[in-house]
Amino acid sequence: MTDPNAIQPSELDQLPDRDPEETAEWQASLDAVATAAGPHRAAYLMRRTLERAEGAGIALPKLLETDYVNSIPTAAEPDVPGDEAMEQRITAWNRWNAAAMVTRGSKYGVGGHIATFASAAWLYETGFNHFFKGKEADGSGDQLYIQGHASPGIYARAFLDGRLNEEQLDNFRRESGGNGLPSYPHPRRLPWLWEFPTVSMGLGPLSAIYQARFNRYLTARGIKDTSASHVWAFLGDGEMDEPESTAALALAAREELDNLTFVINCNLQRLDGPVRANFKIVQELEAQFRGAGWNVVKSLWGTAWDELFQLDTTGALVRRLRQVPDAQIQTYQTRDAAYIRQDFFGADPALAEMAKLLSDDKILECFHLSRGGHEARKVYAAYKAAVEHKGAPTVILAQTVKGHTLGEGFASKNANHQMKKLTVDEFKNMRDLLGLPIKDSDFVDGVVPYGHPGADSPEVRYLQERRAALGGPAPARRVHPVAPLPAPAEKAFASFDKGSGSQNVATTMAFVRLVKDLVRDKETGKRWVPIVPDEARTFGMESLFPSLGIYSPKGQTYEPVDRDQLMYYKEAQNGQILNEGITEAGSMADFIAASTSYATHGETMIPFYIFYSMFGWQRTADQMWQLGDQLGRGFLVGATAGRTTLTGEGLQHADGHSPVIAATNPAALTYDPAFAYEVAAIVKEGLRRMYGEAAPGEDQNVFYYLTVYNEPLPQPAKPSVDGIDEGIVKGLYRFNTAESAGITPAANAPRIQLLGSGTAIHWALKAQQLLAEEWGVAADVWSATSWSELRRDALEADEALLRGEERVPFVRQALQGTEGPVLAVSDYMRQVPDQIAQWVEQDWSSLGADGFGLSDTREAARRHFGVDAESIVVAALAQLARRGEVKATAVKEARAKYGL
């Protein structure tokens, strides 16, 4: 009788069985093995068969998990070139100084982490001695994403190398004196050493993938041959919980990024305890990466385990290792041999017999010390396999012990991430374990000494010789002397000065038109990197598809469905556009890689990333901070910006706050241009500041955030106003006066200054007419291109005043002598214009779109938020009424007249 719950063949494969008899024989063979030798033997044979099929290229589903053993058998491990004993001594010095640095700093209460580097020391040392290429060969070298909490070990190695001194180590996490070291990899704080900020967990792995991809992009486009560069990302197994850590695994496999290696330090612990207490994080990660298409190399057990595996003739040891959850592995690290004999070996009769052949010392050596990530031979074998593997990225899962060599008080303890120091006795025990020539008398007044074998010692000479052979120091950040990019032809910008005439144009479209002209520039056009998250058609950028092409490492292997159309979808191996699909995080990672190419590769690129403004800073502000920390340059463009310009989309698409978030980032220059000529002027200035000749004292390591709107409106010609270019860049200029707008106010008519940004200036212009025609009020209209730049300038003026320097903020200079109060309005929450209120001498009031967005027409939404022209009129009258310049009844009359 057929089992109704059994999986039927048709559920596995819809192909007809051409030889049912042969199929039955295979199935019977499997049944016979299971009956005669047990299900474990049957499972073993099936796994080996699947592995053979995969190796032979037979199309079968991949085996997502392998046994909980090393991927590379001991017999297949290559010899480690160089002097292993010397590398052991170098690693010992680095371990010591990393722990000493954090311990000595603990008296200041500044924190620090000891246990992470202690577990990962060999993962770094093996790379530095044999794999990581420096920048003194081709200027690019390898890109190293260092695990943030391991930074003390990197500083310790730089100290041994002579790149840091004792004073700097003693100022770890104390930077204000000018000779300190930042807590984590921070390029902005230590720009000659660190390339990539990584301690905001999850962003490192995501950025590493897109950096590897961008390297290929540069090569494909003929900008620079980066084929010798390899990207290494050092990660924690706990860090892999972050969604960003695994968000782009499929991209890396799909594009065959074999120039990328993840090294995951699987010490089985995160900040508070085990990563997977009741499960196995290594097996989980293996399945996840294999399923995504990565090559997986596991380095779990050290050479002390070789004897145990040789004794495992029944597979009982391998089965038991698969069964034991991670938290129990951690417990074995802290227990004696008797406990391990009973709990681990006692679970299976075959293991119990095996344990009789093992001494207590052997058991403790295996379970306390011997891990694949702690042995140069195991790590070297894994790294060599990674760099030699072709066609897919590699992840190395290296098992270690958190707190290794720091003593029983640290190793595998749940609290060790928060433990900041060792006692003197613990340091002496560590010294003896590592075999370092440090005397008891070197501990003066209980202070642990730094250790150094001498600048001309064999250890230092060996270290420096290895680095010289690999292309110089690492990690290292280099900004190569690169000539400033020539300014594009003035024609591209000047064409916007005449306005759009009778045609209505959105500033989103104006920006796209400007970029289309700029990418044609013979000198700089190829350096533009357009980045779009699958919204090019929304922003009117589809016209760039056939002319620039969308980057694809495979080119276009199909005939596009719209090939007969002028603006067809064109992919190309040398395509210029990065169309990332629906991933703002991936697009930002692209932007970061491109924006820092001037340092990473010595090639200046000009990225612009255009996105729904609501889905930029709100979703990926952490990456914008990473961008600033990494000293990136380029243009972020928040399109369909503002709370009311995008009709019908509603709350989740209605951005009323991105300039507020952007204002918190010191590297972001935020602009909300109202007109096309302003967009052109801002981009022109951005190109000069970031890529041209820098003015004295000017920081080029900034990026621009422009908000542009999708509402088609008349684009006026650029007014002939003195200082307009300076005003556009600094954030404020008078667009017109009542008189220049064709209004003839009565003698002694009340006057008000209307400040508007972005699309709001059009409501202010309409309000200007209504105030004059219906209420006898003269209004001047100002374009506030950047509230945040006005604030930044004012803050700098305040700081100058504290230094005894007299300086007037630009906003105060611009408004000096104007009549009447000031009313500011924007399509954002009132907090945006209110940034400058304290520096405005006139009476101040503001309007904005506070609260949640809603679905409706633009007109209805603006009336809802009280920012339309009629609402501006009522607010202006109310402000003037408080000053006694109009009758109080006028406000009530206006409300009734406009139905407010």
Coordinates of C-alpha atoms in Angstrom, one line a residue, residues 241-653:
D241 CA 22.5 39.0 12.1
E242 CA 22.3 42.4 10.5
P243 CA 20.0 42.3 7.4
E244 CA 22.5 44.4 5.5
S245 CA 25.2 41.8 6.0
T246 CA 23.5 39.3 3.7
A247 CA 21.4 41.7 1.6
A248 CA 23.6 41.5 -1.5
L249 CA 25.0 37.9 -1.4
A250 CA 23.0 37.0 -4.5
L251 CA 24.5 40.0 -6.4
A252 CA 28.0 38.9 -5.6
A253 CA 27.3 35.4 -6.8
R254 CA 25.3 36.5 -9.9
E255 CA 28.1 38.7 -11.0
E256 CA 30.8 36.1 -10.2
L257 CA 32.8 38.4 -8.0
D258 CA 35.7 36.1 -7.4
N259 CA 37.7 39.2 -6.4
L260 CA 35.9 39.2 -3.1
T261 CA 36.4 37.2 0.1
F262 CA 34.4 37.3 3.3
V263 CA 36.3 36.1 6.4
I264 CA 33.8 35.5 9.2
N265 CA 35.3 35.1 12.6
C266 CA 33.1 32.4 14.1
N267 CA 33.9 32.7 17.8
L268 CA 30.3 31.8 18.5
Q269 CA 29.7 34.9 20.6
R270 CA 28.1 38.2 20.1
L271 CA 27.9 41.0 22.6
D272 CA 25.7 39.4 25.3
G273 CA 26.2 35.7 24.8
P274 CA 26.2 32.9 22.1
V275 CA 25.3 33.8 18.5
R276 CA 23.1 30.7 18.1
A277 CA 22.9 29.2 21.6
N278 CA 20.7 26.3 20.6
F279 CA 21.9 25.9 17.0
K280 CA 25.1 26.1 14.9
I281 CA 25.9 29.5 13.3
V282 CA 28.6 28.0 11.1
Q283 CA 26.1 25.5 9.5
E284 CA 23.5 28.2 9.2
L285 CA 25.9 30.6 7.4
E286 CA 27.2 27.8 5.2
A287 CA 23.7 27.0 4.0
Q288 CA 22.9 30.7 3.5
F289 CA 26.1 31.4 1.4
R290 CA 26.0 28.2 -0.6
G291 CA 22.4 28.8 -1.4
A292 CA 23.3 32.3 -2.6
G293 CA 25.9 30.8 -4.9
W294 CA 29.1 31.4 -2.9
N295 CA 32.1 29.2 -2.5
V296 CA 32.3 28.2 1.2
V297 CA 35.5 27.2 3.0
K298 CA 35.3 26.1 6.6
S299 CA 38.3 26.2 8.9
L300 CA 37.0 24.9 12.2
W301 CA 39.4 22.6 13.9
G302 CA 43.2 22.8 14.5
T303 CA 45.8 20.1 14.0
A304 CA 45.2 18.7 17.5
W305 CA 41.9 17.3 16.2
D306 CA 43.7 15.3 13.5
E307 CA 44.2 12.3 15.9
L308 CA 40.5 12.4 16.9
F309 CA 39.3 12.3 13.3
Q310 CA 41.7 9.5 12.5
L311 CA 40.1 7.5 15.4
D312 CA 36.6 8.2 14.1
T313 CA 36.1 5.1 12.0
T314 CA 32.3 5.0 12.5
G315 CA 31.5 8.7 11.9
A316 CA 30.4 9.1 15.5
L317 CA 32.6 12.1 16.1
V318 CA 31.4 13.9 13.0
R319 CA 27.8 13.2 13.9
R320 CA 28.3 14.4 17.5
L321 CA 30.0 17.6 16.3
R322 CA 26.9 18.3 14.2
Q323 CA 24.6 17.7 17.1
V324 CA 26.2 19.8 19.8
P325 CA 24.8 23.4 19.9
D326 CA 27.1 26.4 19.9
A327 CA 26.4 27.3 23.5
Q328 CA 27.6 23.9 24.6
I329 CA 30.8 24.2 22.5
Q330 CA 31.4 27.4 24.4
T331 CA 30.8 25.6 27.7
Y332 CA 33.4 22.9 26.9
Q333 CA 35.9 25.7 26.5
T334 CA 35.5 26.5 30.2
R335 CA 35.1 23.0 31.7
D336 CA 37.6 20.3 32.8
A337 CA 38.3 17.0 30.9
A338 CA 36.0 14.9 33.1
Y339 CA 33.0 17.1 32.2
I340 CA 33.9 16.8 28.5
R341 CA 34.4 13.1 28.7
Q342 CA 30.9 12.7 30.2
D343 CA 28.9 15.2 28.3
F344 CA 30.5 15.0 24.8
F345 CA 32.0 11.6 24.5
G346 CA 29.5 9.9 26.8
A347 CA 26.7 10.6 24.4
D348 CA 27.7 7.8 22.1
P349 CA 29.2 4.3 22.9
A350 CA 31.6 4.6 20.1
L351 CA 32.8 8.0 21.3
A352 CA 33.1 6.7 24.8
E353 CA 35.5 4.0 23.5
M354 CA 37.4 6.7 21.6
A355 CA 37.8 8.8 24.8
K356 CA 39.5 5.9 26.6
L357 CA 42.4 6.4 24.1
L358 CA 42.7 10.1 24.9
S359 CA 44.6 11.7 27.7
D360 CA 43.0 14.6 29.7
D361 CA 45.7 16.9 28.3
K362 CA 44.7 15.9 24.7
I363 CA 41.0 16.5 25.4
L364 CA 41.7 19.9 26.9
E365 CA 44.1 20.8 24.0
C366 CA 41.3 20.1 21.5
F367 CA 38.4 21.6 23.2
H368 CA 40.2 24.6 24.8
L369 CA 42.7 25.7 22.3
S370 CA 42.7 24.0 18.9
R371 CA 40.6 25.9 16.4
G372 CA 41.1 26.4 12.7
G373 CA 41.2 30.2 13.0
H374 CA 44.1 30.0 15.5
E375 CA 46.6 28.2 13.3
A376 CA 48.6 29.8 10.5
R377 CA 48.6 26.6 8.5
K378 CA 44.8 26.3 8.5
V379 CA 44.2 30.0 7.8
Y380 CA 46.8 30.0 5.0
A381 CA 45.1 27.0 3.3
A382 CA 41.7 28.7 3.4
Y383 CA 43.0 32.0 2.1
K384 CA 44.9 30.3 -0.7
A385 CA 41.8 28.4 -1.7
A386 CA 39.8 31.6 -1.7
V387 CA 42.0 33.7 -4.0
E388 CA 42.5 30.7 -6.4
H389 CA 38.8 30.0 -6.7
K390 CA 37.3 31.4 -9.9
G391 CA 33.7 32.2 -10.9
A392 CA 32.2 33.0 -7.5
P393 CA 33.0 34.9 -4.3
T394 CA 34.3 33.0 -1.3
V395 CA 33.3 33.0 2.3
I396 CA 35.7 31.6 4.9
L397 CA 34.1 30.4 8.1
A398 CA 36.9 30.3 10.6
Q399 CA 36.1 29.0 14.1
T400 CA 37.9 30.7 17.0
V401 CA 37.7 31.3 20.7
K402 CA 36.8 34.7 21.8
G403 CA 39.4 35.9 24.2
H404 CA 42.0 33.3 23.1
T405 CA 45.3 33.6 25.0
L406 CA 43.9 36.2 27.4
G407 CA 43.4 33.6 30.2
E408 CA 40.6 31.6 31.8
G409 CA 38.9 34.8 33.0
F410 CA 38.3 35.8 29.3
A411 CA 38.1 32.9 27.0
S412 CA 34.5 32.1 25.9
K413 CA 33.0 34.1 28.8
N414 CA 29.6 35.7 27.9
A415 CA 30.8 39.0 29.4
N416 CA 34.1 39.2 27.6
H417 CA 33.0 41.8 25.1
Q418 CA 32.5 44.2 27.9
M419 CA 35.7 43.3 29.8
K420 CA 38.2 46.1 29.2
K421 CA 41.3 45.2 31.1
L422 CA 43.5 42.4 32.5
T423 CA 45.1 42.4 35.9
V424 CA 48.9 42.4 36.3
D425 CA 48.9 38.8 37.2
E426 CA 46.8 38.0 34.1
F427 CA 49.3 39.9 31.9
K428 CA 52.1 37.9 33.4
N429 CA 50.4 34.6 32.7
M430 CA 49.7 35.9 29.1
R431 CA 53.4 36.8 28.8
D432 CA 54.5 33.3 29.9
L433 CA 52.0 31.7 27.5
L434 CA 53.2 33.8 24.6
G435 CA 56.8 33.5 25.5
L436 CA 57.6 37.2 25.5
P437 CA 60.8 38.6 27.0
I438 CA 59.0 41.1 29.3
K439 CA 60.4 41.2 32.9
D440 CA 58.4 41.6 36.1
S441 CA 60.3 44.8 36.8
D442 CA 58.9 46.3 33.6
F443 CA 55.6 46.6 35.4
V444 CA 56.2 50.0 37.0
D445 CA 53.6 51.0 39.6
G446 CA 51.3 48.2 38.3
V447 CA 51.2 49.7 34.8
V448 CA 51.5 47.1 32.0
P449 CA 54.3 48.0 29.6
Y450 CA 54.2 48.0 25.8
G451 CA 56.4 45.5 24.2
H452 CA 58.7 46.0 21.2
P453 CA 61.6 43.8 20.1
G454 CA 63.4 46.8 18.6
A455 CA 63.3 48.7 15.3
D456 CA 66.1 46.6 13.8
S457 CA 64.9 43.3 15.4
P458 CA 64.4 40.2 13.2
E459 CA 60.7 40.4 13.8
V460 CA 60.4 43.9 12.6
R461 CA 62.7 43.3 9.6
Y462 CA 60.6 40.2 8.7
L463 CA 57.3 42.1 9.0
Q464 CA 58.6 45.0 6.8
E465 CA 60.1 42.7 4.2
R466 CA 56.9 40.8 3.9
R467 CA 54.9 44.0 3.4
A468 CA 57.5 45.4 0.9
A469 CA 57.1 42.2 -1.1
L470 CA 53.3 42.6 -1.1
G471 CA 53.3 46.3 -2.1
G472 CA 53.8 48.3 1.0
P473 CA 52.0 48.9 4.3
A474 CA 48.4 47.8 5.0
P475 CA 45.9 48.9 5.8
A476 CA 46.7 52.3 4.3
R477 CA 44.7 55.1 2.6
R478 CA 46.4 57.1 -0.1
V479 CA 45.1 60.2 -1.9
H480 CA 47.3 60.1 -4.9
P481 CA 48.2 63.5 -6.5
V482 CA 45.4 63.8 -9.1
A483 CA 45.0 66.9 -11.2
P484 CA 41.7 68.7 -10.5
L485 CA 39.1 67.9 -13.1
P486 CA 38.6 70.6 -15.7
A487 CA 35.4 72.5 -15.4
P488 CA 32.8 71.4 -18.0
A489 CA 31.9 73.9 -20.7
E490 CA 30.0 76.9 -19.4
K491 CA 27.4 76.3 -22.1
A492 CA 25.9 73.3 -20.2
F493 CA 25.1 75.5 -17.3
A494 CA 24.3 78.8 -19.0
S495 CA 21.5 77.2 -21.1
F496 CA 19.3 77.2 -18.0
D497 CA 19.7 80.9 -17.3
K498 CA 17.2 81.9 -20.0
G499 CA 14.4 79.9 -18.4
S500 CA 11.9 77.5 -20.1
G501 CA 9.7 80.1 -21.7
S502 CA 6.1 78.8 -22.1
Q503 CA 7.1 75.3 -21.3
N504 CA 6.5 73.9 -17.8
V505 CA 9.5 71.9 -16.5
A506 CA 10.0 70.1 -13.2
T507 CA 13.4 70.7 -11.6
T508 CA 13.8 66.9 -11.6
M509 CA 13.8 67.0 -15.4
A510 CA 16.1 70.1 -15.4
F511 CA 18.7 68.1 -13.4
V512 CA 18.4 65.2 -15.8
R513 CA 18.8 67.5 -18.8
L514 CA 21.9 69.0 -17.2
V515 CA 23.5 65.6 -16.6
K516 CA 22.8 64.6 -20.2
D517 CA 24.9 67.6 -21.3
L518 CA 27.6 67.0 -18.7
V519 CA 28.2 63.3 -19.6
R520 CA 28.9 64.4 -23.2
D521 CA 31.8 66.5 -22.0
K522 CA 35.0 65.3 -23.6
E523 CA 37.1 65.7 -20.5
T524 CA 34.9 64.7 -17.6
G525 CA 31.9 63.0 -19.2
K526 CA 33.2 59.4 -18.8
R527 CA 33.7 60.0 -15.0
W528 CA 30.0 60.5 -14.3
V529 CA 28.5 57.5 -12.6
P530 CA 24.7 57.6 -12.8
I531 CA 23.1 55.4 -10.0
V532 CA 19.3 54.7 -10.1
P533 CA 17.3 52.3 -7.9
D534 CA 14.9 51.0 -10.6
E535 CA 13.2 54.4 -11.0
A536 CA 14.9 55.8 -14.0
R537 CA 11.6 56.2 -15.9
T538 CA 10.0 57.9 -12.9
F539 CA 12.7 60.5 -13.1
G540 CA 12.7 60.9 -16.9
M541 CA 16.1 59.2 -17.3
E542 CA 15.2 56.5 -19.8
S543 CA 16.7 58.6 -22.5
L544 CA 20.1 57.8 -21.1
F545 CA 19.7 54.0 -21.5
P546 CA 20.7 53.7 -25.2
S547 CA 23.3 56.5 -25.1
L548 CA 25.1 55.4 -21.9
G549 CA 24.1 51.8 -21.4
I550 CA 23.3 50.0 -18.2
Y551 CA 26.3 48.3 -16.7
S552 CA 26.2 44.5 -16.9
P553 CA 29.2 42.1 -16.7
K554 CA 27.4 39.9 -19.2
G555 CA 26.4 42.6 -21.6
Q556 CA 23.0 42.0 -23.2
T557 CA 22.4 38.4 -24.0
Y558 CA 18.8 38.9 -25.1
E559 CA 16.9 41.2 -27.5
P560 CA 15.0 43.8 -25.4
V561 CA 11.3 43.9 -25.9
D562 CA 11.5 47.6 -26.7
R563 CA 14.4 47.4 -29.2
D564 CA 12.4 49.1 -31.9
Q565 CA 11.9 52.2 -29.7
L566 CA 14.2 55.2 -29.5
M567 CA 14.8 54.9 -25.8
Y568 CA 15.2 51.1 -25.6
Y569 CA 16.6 49.2 -22.6
K570 CA 20.2 48.7 -23.3
E571 CA 22.7 46.7 -21.1
A572 CA 26.4 46.7 -21.9
Q573 CA 29.6 45.4 -20.4
N574 CA 30.9 48.9 -20.5
G575 CA 27.6 50.5 -19.6
Q576 CA 27.9 53.7 -17.5
I577 CA 24.6 53.6 -15.6
L578 CA 24.3 51.5 -12.4
N579 CA 20.6 50.5 -12.3
E580 CA 20.5 48.5 -9.0
G581 CA 16.9 47.4 -8.9
I582 CA 14.8 48.1 -5.8
T583 CA 17.6 48.6 -3.3
E584 CA 18.3 52.0 -1.8
A585 CA 21.0 50.3 0.4
G586 CA 22.7 48.8 -2.6
S587 CA 22.6 52.0 -4.5
M588 CA 24.1 53.9 -1.6
A589 CA 26.9 51.3 -1.4
D590 CA 27.5 51.9 -5.1
F591 CA 27.6 55.6 -4.4
I592 CA 30.1 55.2 -1.6
A593 CA 32.5 53.1 -3.7
A594 CA 32.3 55.5 -6.6
S595 CA 32.6 58.6 -4.4
T596 CA 35.8 57.4 -2.8
S597 CA 37.5 56.1 -5.9
Y598 CA 39.8 59.1 -5.9
A599 CA 41.5 57.6 -2.8
T600 CA 40.8 53.9 -3.3
H601 CA 42.1 53.7 -6.9
G602 CA 43.5 57.2 -7.6
E603 CA 40.7 57.7 -10.2
T604 CA 38.2 60.6 -9.6
M605 CA 34.6 59.6 -10.4
I606 CA 31.5 61.8 -10.2
P607 CA 28.6 59.8 -8.9
F608 CA 25.1 61.0 -8.7
Y609 CA 22.4 58.9 -7.1
I610 CA 18.8 59.9 -7.8
F611 CA 16.0 58.5 -5.7
Y612 CA 12.6 59.2 -4.2
S613 CA 13.6 61.7 -1.5
M614 CA 11.4 59.9 1.1
F615 CA 13.4 56.7 0.5
G616 CA 16.9 58.2 0.9
W617 CA 17.8 59.6 4.2
Q618 CA 14.9 58.0 6.0
R619 CA 16.0 54.5 4.9
T620 CA 19.8 54.8 4.5
A621 CA 20.9 57.7 6.7
D622 CA 23.4 55.4 8.4
Q623 CA 25.1 54.9 5.0
M624 CA 25.1 58.6 4.4
W625 CA 27.0 58.9 7.6
Q626 CA 29.3 56.2 6.4
L627 CA 29.8 58.2 3.2
G628 CA 30.8 61.3 5.2
D629 CA 33.1 59.2 7.4
Q630 CA 34.8 57.7 4.3
L631 CA 35.3 61.2 2.8
G632 CA 33.1 60.6 -0.2
R633 CA 32.3 63.2 -2.8
G634 CA 29.3 63.3 -5.2
F635 CA 25.7 64.3 -5.7
L636 CA 22.7 62.8 -3.9
V637 CA 19.5 63.8 -5.6
G638 CA 16.3 63.5 -3.7
A639 CA 13.7 63.6 -6.5
T640 CA 9.9 63.9 -6.1
A641 CA 10.8 65.9 -3.1
G642 CA 8.6 67.7 -0.6
R643 CA 5.4 66.6 1.2
T644 CA 2.9 67.8 -1.4
T645 CA 4.6 67.6 -4.8
L646 CA 3.9 63.9 -5.6
T647 CA 0.2 63.6 -6.3
G648 CA -1.7 60.7 -5.0
E649 CA 1.1 58.6 -3.5
G650 CA 0.3 59.4 0.1
L651 CA 2.0 59.1 3.4
Q652 CA 4.8 56.7 2.7
H653 CA 6.0 58.7 -0.3

